[in-house]
Each structure stands twice: as structure tokens, then as C-alpha cells.
Amino acid sequence: MCALGQRQTSQCNHQFHFTSKADISRLLAYAASIEQYSEHPIAKGIVKNVKDKWHVENFRAIPGKGAEGIVRGKNVKAVSPGYLRENKLAISDPQIAELGRQGKTVIFVLIGNEPKGAIALADIIRPESKDAVARLKAMGIRSIMLTGDKKEVADWVAKEIGLDEVIAEVLPDQKVAKVRAVQDRGLVTAMTGDGVNDAPALVQADVGIAIGAGTDVAIEAADIILIKSDPRDVAAIIGLARATYRKMIQNLIWATGYNVIAIPAAAGVLAQWGIILGPAVGAVLMSASTVICAANARMLRMN
């Protein structure tokens, strides 16, 4: 059994030896029942594409490795390959290894601590993601992906959308350290995230950007919240920030120039060179300075 697509499911043959489609549907239902209580994108993909979901008792997240609970009286787990390695549960099915080489994320379904099947998921990269990375590159900004996915999966995504760097197979409690390591390289960091596990890293980053459709914890931890789940908005925000900063500098230069030149002239400092600025002219220039600064700020809309 495999799940293919942007966290979407479709069935395929493997060597877990199901005797009927009903067996496959039942296993998918067990997995979806567990994953419906998880906020991980992989979990959402499984839940979205499986119709039958059953009541779960004693649900428990396994940090960085999956989740488990009691479904119809059976202990069911939906876990990562890392969980299997940690618990010395070997899978000899060659198709599982092939799915990993194809860059797919594989989730194993255990019933009673015995592996019963695997769900493989592949990302369909949204066109706007590639555009967002291209815009950031044009702005001179490096794009780094920080993910808990396998390195093969992360490398494939990075190649497809043009990322500069990949930090893969990161457990939730390691994200803060990874962000700090990037900062230690002398880089200013802006992190975008939407999950509970992203919240500490969003706080650690110089600027935390949360997806509006993400979890409440991530939203509370972030400095900026994107209303839409569009990665291009990250580039738009940075562009707006840069344009705003330019306007601030321009208005500061204009206001400072007025104070440095016009006020001394009105005070008679330049009278020995024949430059005398009357009070009325000074008042006009003062008003003009305010109007010019306000008009220049309004022009931000046109940038």
C-alpha cells in the first residue's frame, strides 16, 4: 500500500501480502484514525484522502516519530522509519527501500507493535513555491529548508524549487539548535513555519513568520503572520520592509537637510554671504518639508 501525491493516497502492490482490497482499506482506516489527531502535514494528507476514520482512545504523539492510540481495541501506531530503527523492527520488503530512493516519505502502520503495512507519500510541489524561492534569490536572500523529512526527500524538493541549502532529518527538539547554528554563521534568519514544533524555532529566529492557517502556538510565537498560505508572501513582506526602510531614510535625509540648512539660514548664520531667510519663507519651507515627507511616504503604495 502506498500513498502518492501532495500528501494524497493511491494504492499499489507491495510485499506486505494483503489478501483483499478490504484489508488495504482497513489498514488505511487504522492509519487515518490515528493521524486525524495529529497536526503534521503528512498526517493531514492521510486523513484528507481516507474516508473511514474510527474513534481513538489514549492518543499519544511520539515526538518526531509518529503517533499511537487504541483503535477498536487494538494498539495502533503510525510511525517513521526512525521509530522502527530505534525499536529494532526490521522491514525486509525491497519495495520499501525503493520508495525511499524515489524520494518518498514512508510511514509504517503497526498494529500490536507488529508492522502491517506502509504508506508512502510524495510532495507535489506548488508552483508558487518555486516562484517564491526565485524571488528571494533575486533579492539576494538564501533559502534554507529545515525539515524532519528524510534527506533523499528533502534533496529532491530542494532541487525542484532551487533551494540553496537543506537541513534534513531534524527532530522537533533540534530545530532551535539548527536555527541557532545558522545564526552562528553570521546570517540574519527569518523562519517560516506553521506547526507546534516550529514555535520555539520561530522565537529563536531573528524574524518569525507564521502561516495564518497554522497552529495557534506558531501564530503566537511569530513576529509576522501570513493571512494566506502562499510562500510568495514571504518575499512580498521582505520587499515591503525594504521599501519602507528606504522611505524612512529618504524622509530622514530630507528632514535633516531642512534642519541643517534652513534653520541656520533663518537664524542669520549665512548672512555674511548674503543669504538671509525670512521667517515667512522659513515657515513655508517647514510646511513644504512636512508635505514632501508625507507625499513621499504615500508613494510607498506605488512600489
mmCIF file of C-alpha atoms in Angstrom:
data_model
loop_
_atom_site.group_PDB
_atom_site.id
_atom_site.type_symbol
_atom_site.label_atom_id
_atom_site.label_comp_id
_atom_site.label_asym_id
_atom_site.label_seq_id
_atom_site.Cartn_x
_atom_site.Cartn_y
_atom_site.Cartn_z
ATOM 1 C CA MET A 1 0.000 0.000 0.000
ATOM 2 C CA CYS A 2 1.367 3.378 -0.989
ATOM 3 C CA ALA A 3 0.117 6.924 -0.748
ATOM 4 C CA LEU A 4 1.283 9.099 -3.601
ATOM 5 C CA GLY A 5 0.937 12.812 -4.380
ATOM 6 C CA GLN A 6 0.773 16.026 -2.380
ATOM 7 C CA ARG A 7 0.023 14.124 0.757
ATOM 8 C CA GLN A 8 -2.555 12.228 -1.330
ATOM 9 C CA THR A 9 -3.205 8.498 -1.380
ATOM 10 C CA SER A 10 -3.357 5.830 -4.024
ATOM 11 C CA GLN A 11 -2.839 2.114 -3.620
ATOM 12 C CA CYS A 12 -0.043 -0.005 -5.055
ATOM 13 C CA ASN A 13 1.258 -3.535 -4.665
ATOM 14 C CA HIS A 14 3.977 -4.438 -2.181
ATOM 15 C CA GLN A 15 5.121 -7.393 -0.171
ATOM 16 C CA PHE A 16 3.076 -6.895 2.975
ATOM 17 C CA HIS A 17 0.752 -9.538 1.488
ATOM 18 C CA PHE A 18 -2.762 -8.165 1.732
ATOM 19 C CA THR A 19 -5.399 -10.691 0.720
ATOM 20 C CA SER A 20 -8.043 -8.195 -0.455
ATOM 21 C CA LYS A 21 -8.809 -4.544 -1.060
ATOM 22 C CA ALA A 22 -10.776 -4.660 2.171
ATOM 23 C CA ASP A 23 -7.524 -5.373 4.037
ATOM 24 C CA ILE A 24 -5.909 -2.345 2.431
ATOM 25 C CA SER A 25 -8.906 -0.122 3.201
ATOM 26 C CA ARG A 26 -8.926 -1.352 6.799
ATOM 27 C CA LEU A 27 -5.248 -0.540 7.270
ATOM 28 C CA LEU A 28 -5.732 2.907 5.748
ATOM 29 C CA ALA A 29 -8.627 3.484 8.142
ATOM 30 C CA TYR A 30 -6.461 2.495 11.118
ATOM 31 C CA ALA A 31 -3.759 4.948 9.998
ATOM 32 C CA ALA A 32 -6.216 7.767 9.303
ATOM 33 C CA SER A 33 -7.908 7.233 12.664
ATOM 34 C CA ILE A 34 -4.603 7.838 14.436
ATOM 35 C CA GLU A 35 -3.454 10.669 12.182
ATOM 36 C CA GLN A 36 -6.705 12.656 12.484
ATOM 37 C CA TYR A 37 -5.474 13.893 15.872
ATOM 38 C CA SER A 38 -2.070 14.960 14.576
ATOM 39 C CA GLU A 39 -1.208 18.381 13.158
ATOM 40 C CA HIS A 40 1.689 17.178 10.998
ATOM 41 C CA PRO A 41 1.270 17.854 7.224
ATOM 42 C CA ILE A 42 1.839 14.174 6.475
ATOM 43 C CA ALA A 43 -0.948 13.259 8.868
ATOM 44 C CA LYS A 44 -3.292 15.753 7.256
ATOM 45 C CA GLY A 45 -2.570 14.252 3.842
ATOM 46 C CA ILE A 46 -3.506 10.756 5.002
ATOM 47 C CA VAL A 47 -6.653 11.928 6.800
ATOM 48 C CA LYS A 48 -7.813 14.005 3.836
ATOM 49 C CA ASN A 49 -7.752 11.060 1.468
ATOM 50 C CA VAL A 50 -9.224 8.303 3.644
ATOM 51 C CA LYS A 51 -12.971 8.222 4.147
ATOM 52 C CA ASP A 52 -13.302 5.819 7.083
ATOM 53 C CA LYS A 53 -11.988 7.036 10.436
ATOM 54 C CA TRP A 54 -12.688 5.438 13.785
ATOM 55 C CA HIS A 55 -12.711 6.605 17.387
ATOM 56 C CA VAL A 56 -9.315 6.621 19.090
ATOM 57 C CA GLU A 57 -8.626 6.182 22.789
ATOM 58 C CA ASN A 58 -5.439 7.123 24.633
ATOM 59 C CA PHE A 59 -3.988 9.036 21.680
ATOM 60 C CA ARG A 60 -0.328 9.928 22.185
ATOM 61 C CA ALA A 61 2.112 11.734 19.944
ATOM 62 C CA ILE A 62 5.568 10.196 19.646
ATOM 63 C CA PRO A 63 7.744 13.325 19.232
ATOM 64 C CA GLY A 64 9.484 13.340 15.885
ATOM 65 C CA LYS A 65 8.464 9.775 15.086
ATOM 66 C CA GLY A 66 4.669 9.498 14.786
ATOM 67 C CA ALA A 67 1.640 8.809 16.955
ATOM 68 C CA GLU A 68 -0.251 5.954 18.560
ATOM 69 C CA GLY A 69 -3.593 5.120 20.165
ATOM 70 C CA ILE A 70 -6.179 2.428 20.781
ATOM 71 C CA VAL A 71 -8.445 1.852 17.775
ATOM 72 C CA ARG A 72 -11.199 -0.767 18.033
ATOM 73 C CA GLY A 73 -9.398 -2.340 20.938
ATOM 74 C CA LYS A 74 -6.050 -2.574 19.140
ATOM 75 C CA ASN A 75 -2.890 -0.616 19.784
ATOM 76 C CA VAL A 76 -2.174 1.182 16.501
ATOM 77 C CA LYS A 77 0.877 3.225 15.619
ATOM 78 C CA ALA A 78 1.647 5.365 12.559
ATOM 79 C CA VAL A 79 5.395 5.889 12.743
ATOM 80 C CA SER A 80 8.508 6.869 10.810
ATOM 81 C CA PRO A 81 11.412 4.608 9.787
ATOM 82 C CA GLY A 82 13.339 6.150 12.682
ATOM 83 C CA TYR A 83 10.892 4.598 15.140
ATOM 84 C CA LEU A 84 11.432 1.179 13.588
ATOM 85 C CA ARG A 85 15.215 1.543 13.808
ATOM 86 C CA GLU A 86 15.002 2.720 17.398
ATOM 87 C CA ASN A 87 12.872 -0.276 18.352
ATOM 88 C CA LYS A 88 14.836 -2.760 16.214
ATOM 89 C CA LEU A 89 11.877 -3.586 13.966
ATOM 90 C CA ALA A 90 13.326 -4.637 10.614
ATOM 91 C CA ILE A 91 11.426 -4.395 7.314
ATOM 92 C CA SER A 92 12.921 -6.535 4.547
ATOM 93 C CA ASP A 93 10.463 -5.599 1.810
ATOM 94 C CA PRO A 94 12.612 -4.350 -1.132
ATOM 95 C CA GLN A 95 9.851 -2.057 -2.356
ATOM 96 C CA ILE A 96 10.141 -0.005 0.838
ATOM 97 C CA ALA A 97 13.797 0.681 0.064
ATOM 98 C CA GLU A 98 12.862 1.612 -3.497
ATOM 99 C CA LEU A 99 10.245 4.083 -2.275
ATOM 100 C CA GLY A 100 12.938 5.751 -0.162
ATOM 101 C CA ARG A 101 15.264 6.027 -3.142
ATOM 102 C CA GLN A 102 12.431 7.681 -5.083
ATOM 103 C CA GLY A 103 12.356 10.467 -2.509
ATOM 104 C CA LYS A 104 9.042 9.445 -0.928
ATOM 105 C CA THR A 105 8.256 9.721 2.756
ATOM 106 C CA VAL A 106 7.289 6.323 4.170
ATOM 107 C CA ILE A 107 5.008 5.939 7.184
ATOM 108 C CA PHE A 108 4.648 2.493 8.758
ATOM 109 C CA VAL A 109 1.431 1.225 10.319
ATOM 110 C CA LEU A 110 1.899 -1.030 13.332
ATOM 111 C CA ILE A 111 -0.876 -2.998 14.987
ATOM 112 C CA GLY A 112 0.028 -4.563 18.294
ATOM 113 C CA ASN A 113 3.631 -3.442 17.685
ATOM 114 C CA GLU A 114 3.796 -5.558 14.512
ATOM 115 C CA PRO A 115 4.338 -3.799 11.140
ATOM 116 C CA LYS A 116 1.285 -4.395 8.984
ATOM 117 C CA GLY A 117 1.818 -2.008 6.087
ATOM 118 C CA ALA A 118 3.437 1.147 4.806
ATOM 119 C CA ILE A 119 2.102 4.377 3.373
ATOM 120 C CA ALA A 120 4.386 6.272 1.016
ATOM 121 C CA LEU A 121 3.793 9.947 0.340
ATOM 122 C CA ALA A 122 5.351 12.233 -2.215
ATOM 123 C CA ASP A 123 5.134 16.001 -2.347
ATOM 124 C CA ILE A 124 3.540 17.724 -5.293
ATOM 125 C CA ILE A 125 5.410 20.987 -5.243
ATOM 126 C CA ARG A 126 3.179 24.002 -5.554
ATOM 127 C CA PRO A 127 4.186 26.219 -8.499
ATOM 128 C CA GLU A 128 4.209 29.280 -6.246
ATOM 129 C CA SER A 129 6.930 27.698 -4.074
ATOM 130 C CA LYS A 130 9.424 27.727 -6.922
ATOM 131 C CA ASP A 131 8.424 31.289 -7.759
ATOM 132 C CA ALA A 132 8.845 32.328 -4.112
ATOM 133 C CA VAL A 133 12.390 30.922 -3.948
ATOM 134 C CA ALA A 134 13.275 32.616 -7.242
ATOM 135 C CA ARG A 135 12.036 35.963 -5.901
ATOM 136 C CA LEU A 136 14.057 35.560 -2.711
ATOM 137 C CA LYS A 137 17.178 34.735 -4.717
ATOM 138 C CA ALA A 138 16.642 37.835 -6.846
ATOM 139 C CA MET A 139 16.591 39.810 -3.593
ATOM 140 C CA GLY A 140 19.919 38.284 -2.533
ATOM 141 C CA ILE A 141 18.373 36.059 0.138
ATOM 142 C CA ARG A 142 19.447 32.447 0.723
ATOM 143 C CA SER A 143 16.685 29.883 1.135
ATOM 144 C CA ILE A 144 17.314 27.026 3.558
ATOM 145 C CA MET A 145 14.867 24.183 4.184
ATOM 146 C CA LEU A 146 14.719 22.840 7.743
ATOM 147 C CA THR A 147 12.727 19.609 7.808
ATOM 148 C CA GLY A 148 12.229 16.348 9.596
ATOM 149 C CA ASP A 149 11.852 14.509 6.279
ATOM 150 C CA LYS A 150 14.447 12.062 5.018
ATOM 151 C CA LYS A 151 17.446 13.577 3.278
ATOM 152 C CA GLU A 152 16.502 11.975 -0.051
ATOM 153 C CA VAL A 153 13.061 13.609 0.074
ATOM 154 C CA ALA A 154 14.462 16.979 1.135
ATOM 155 C CA ASP A 155 17.171 16.913 -1.540
ATOM 156 C CA TRP A 156 14.590 16.156 -4.224
ATOM 157 C CA VAL A 157 12.372 19.066 -3.142
ATOM 158 C CA ALA A 158 15.384 21.383 -2.907
ATOM 159 C CA LYS A 159 16.470 20.502 -6.437
ATOM 160 C CA GLU A 160 12.974 21.026 -7.815
ATOM 161 C CA ILE A 161 12.444 24.507 -6.384
ATOM 162 C CA GLY A 162 16.045 25.749 -6.316
ATOM 163 C CA LEU A 163 16.777 25.915 -2.598
ATOM 164 C CA ASP A 164 20.295 26.928 -1.569
ATOM 165 C CA GLU A 165 20.658 24.528 1.345
ATOM 166 C CA VAL A 166 18.891 21.647 3.074
ATOM 167 C CA ILE A 167 18.968 20.618 6.730
ATOM 168 C CA ALA A 168 17.055 17.323 6.852
ATOM 169 C CA GLU A 169 16.078 14.624 9.357
ATOM 170 C CA VAL A 170 15.756 17.183 12.138
ATOM 171 C CA LEU A 171 13.792 16.135 15.204
ATOM 172 C CA PRO A 172 11.353 18.702 16.689
ATOM 173 C CA ASP A 173 13.571 19.428 19.690
ATOM 174 C CA GLN A 174 16.554 20.064 17.387
ATOM 175 C CA LYS A 175 15.036 22.869 15.330
ATOM 176 C CA VAL A 176 16.045 25.642 17.713
ATOM 177 C CA ALA A 177 19.643 24.421 17.715
ATOM 178 C CA LYS A 178 19.699 24.282 13.917
ATOM 179 C CA VAL A 179 18.401 27.854 13.633
ATOM 180 C CA ARG A 180 20.986 28.969 16.182
ATOM 181 C CA ALA A 181 23.715 27.221 14.186
ATOM 182 C CA VAL A 182 22.712 29.195 11.096
ATOM 183 C CA GLN A 183 22.811 32.406 13.126
ATOM 184 C CA ASP A 184 26.279 31.484 14.399
ATOM 185 C CA ARG A 185 27.423 31.586 10.772
ATOM 186 C CA GLY A 186 26.745 35.326 10.853
ATOM 187 C CA LEU A 187 23.440 35.119 8.967
ATOM 188 C CA VAL A 188 20.291 37.020 9.856
ATOM 189 C CA THR A 189 17.462 34.491 9.902
ATOM 190 C CA ALA A 190 13.772 34.696 9.066
ATOM 191 C CA MET A 191 11.936 31.417 9.619
ATOM 192 C CA THR A 192 8.557 30.444 8.237
ATOM 193 C CA GLY A 193 6.591 27.698 9.995
ATOM 194 C CA ASP A 194 3.093 26.592 10.892
ATOM 195 C CA GLY A 195 3.327 23.707 13.359
ATOM 196 C CA VAL A 196 3.527 23.299 17.112
ATOM 197 C CA ASN A 197 7.095 22.033 16.758
ATOM 198 C CA ASP A 198 8.057 25.169 14.808
ATOM 199 C CA ALA A 199 7.123 27.586 17.606
ATOM 200 C CA PRO A 200 10.430 27.538 19.563
ATOM 201 C CA ALA A 201 12.424 27.952 16.339
ATOM 202 C CA LEU A 202 10.194 30.854 15.284
ATOM 203 C CA VAL A 203 11.084 32.561 18.560
ATOM 204 C CA GLN A 204 14.801 31.810 18.107
ATOM 205 C CA ALA A 205 14.911 33.247 14.573
ATOM 206 C CA ASP A 206 15.569 36.961 14.137
ATOM 207 C CA VAL A 207 12.158 37.182 12.469
ATOM 208 C CA GLY A 208 9.465 34.523 12.894
ATOM 209 C CA ILE A 209 6.854 34.226 10.142
ATOM 210 C CA ALA A 210 3.785 32.052 10.775
ATOM 211 C CA ILE A 211 1.250 30.775 8.283
ATOM 212 C CA GLY A 212 -2.214 32.075 9.154
ATOM 213 C CA ALA A 213 -3.680 28.608 8.616
ATOM 214 C CA GLY A 214 -1.142 27.112 11.034
ATOM 215 C CA THR A 215 -1.433 26.237 14.698
ATOM 216 C CA ASP A 216 -2.269 28.783 17.380
ATOM 217 C CA VAL A 217 1.061 28.143 19.110
ATOM 218 C CA ALA A 218 3.026 29.006 15.962
ATOM 219 C CA ILE A 219 0.944 32.130 15.402
ATOM 220 C CA GLU A 220 1.545 33.310 18.975
ATOM 221 C CA ALA A 221 5.283 32.709 18.648
ATOM 222 C CA ALA A 222 5.744 34.547 15.340
ATOM 223 C CA ASP A 223 6.501 38.203 14.678
ATOM 224 C CA ILE A 224 4.634 38.219 11.357
ATOM 225 C CA ILE A 225 1.530 36.245 10.361
ATOM 226 C CA LEU A 226 0.709 35.491 6.728
ATOM 227 C CA ILE A 227 -3.015 35.628 6.037
ATOM 228 C CA LYS A 228 -2.770 33.289 3.051
ATOM 229 C CA SER A 229 -0.773 30.082 2.795
ATOM 230 C CA ASP A 230 1.212 31.450 -0.135
ATOM 231 C CA PRO A 231 5.023 31.290 0.159
ATOM 232 C CA ARG A 232 5.333 34.205 -2.251
ATOM 233 C CA ASP A 233 4.003 36.426 0.525
ATOM 234 C CA VAL A 234 7.310 35.937 2.368
ATOM 235 C CA ALA A 235 9.135 37.664 -0.482
ATOM 236 C CA ALA A 236 6.395 40.301 -0.626
ATOM 237 C CA ILE A 237 6.805 41.065 3.085
ATOM 238 C CA ILE A 238 10.565 41.422 2.770
ATOM 239 C CA GLY A 239 10.103 43.642 -0.273
ATOM 240 C CA LEU A 240 7.640 45.822 1.645
ATOM 241 C CA ALA A 241 10.004 46.045 4.612
ATOM 242 C CA ARG A 242 12.887 47.122 2.365
ATOM 243 C CA ALA A 243 10.743 49.702 0.567
ATOM 244 C CA THR A 244 9.503 51.057 3.909
ATOM 245 C CA TYR A 245 13.075 51.353 5.173
ATOM 246 C CA ARG A 246 14.097 53.245 2.009
ATOM 247 C CA LYS A 247 11.244 55.701 2.538
ATOM 248 C CA MET A 248 12.286 56.210 6.138
ATOM 249 C CA ILE A 249 15.851 57.006 5.088
ATOM 250 C CA GLN A 250 14.674 59.331 2.299
ATOM 251 C CA ASN A 251 12.389 61.256 4.660
ATOM 252 C CA LEU A 252 15.087 61.374 7.322
ATOM 253 C CA ILE A 253 17.550 62.840 4.823
ATOM 254 C CA TRP A 254 15.025 65.447 3.676
ATOM 255 C CA ALA A 255 14.021 66.451 7.212
ATOM 256 C CA THR A 256 17.631 66.542 8.379
ATOM 257 C CA GLY A 257 18.635 68.597 5.349
ATOM 258 C CA TYR A 258 15.952 71.149 6.131
ATOM 259 C CA ASN A 259 17.041 71.425 9.761
ATOM 260 C CA VAL A 260 20.744 71.636 8.894
ATOM 261 C CA ILE A 261 20.365 74.289 6.181
ATOM 262 C CA ALA A 262 17.102 76.197 6.566
ATOM 263 C CA ILE A 263 17.141 76.774 10.329
ATOM 264 C CA PRO A 264 20.690 78.240 10.428
ATOM 265 C CA ALA A 265 19.829 80.364 7.394
ATOM 266 C CA ALA A 266 16.726 81.695 9.139
ATOM 267 C CA ALA A 267 18.855 82.430 12.208
ATOM 268 C CA GLY A 268 21.208 84.601 10.106
ATOM 269 C CA VAL A 269 24.233 82.303 10.154
ATOM 270 C CA LEU A 270 24.620 82.731 6.369
ATOM 271 C CA ALA A 271 24.011 86.480 6.331
ATOM 272 C CA GLN A 272 27.712 87.276 5.764
ATOM 273 C CA TRP A 273 27.374 85.572 2.391
ATOM 274 C CA GLY A 274 24.236 87.472 1.590
ATOM 275 C CA ILE A 275 21.872 84.622 2.315
ATOM 276 C CA ILE A 276 19.032 85.731 4.517
ATOM 277 C CA LEU A 277 15.976 83.532 5.060
ATOM 278 C CA GLY A 278 12.980 85.449 6.346
ATOM 279 C CA PRO A 279 10.620 83.942 8.932
ATOM 280 C CA ALA A 280 7.791 83.715 6.395
ATOM 281 C CA VAL A 281 9.952 81.807 3.912
ATOM 282 C CA GLY A 282 11.174 79.551 6.728
ATOM 283 C CA ALA A 283 7.567 78.766 7.683
ATOM 284 C CA VAL A 284 6.762 77.926 4.067
ATOM 285 C CA LEU A 285 9.790 75.645 3.813
ATOM 286 C CA MET A 286 8.826 73.963 7.083
ATOM 287 C CA SER A 287 5.374 73.229 5.737
ATOM 288 C CA ALA A 288 6.843 72.107 2.415
ATOM 289 C CA SER A 289 9.178 69.704 4.247
ATOM 290 C CA THR A 290 6.242 68.106 6.038
ATOM 291 C CA VAL A 291 4.218 67.831 2.829
ATOM 292 C CA ILE A 292 7.138 66.327 0.888
ATOM 293 C CA CYS A 293 7.786 63.705 3.603
ATOM 294 C CA ALA A 294 4.103 62.781 3.728
ATOM 295 C CA ALA A 295 3.844 62.595 -0.074
ATOM 296 C CA ASN A 296 6.995 60.501 -0.295
ATOM 297 C CA ALA A 297 5.600 58.087 2.304
ATOM 298 C CA ARG A 298 2.335 57.805 0.354
ATOM 299 C CA MET A 299 4.303 56.829 -2.741
ATOM 300 C CA LEU A 300 5.146 53.569 -0.940
ATOM 301 C CA ARG A 301 1.881 52.228 -2.361
ATOM 302 C CA MET A 302 3.341 52.562 -5.849
ATOM 303 C CA ASN A 303 6.456 50.468 -5.088
#
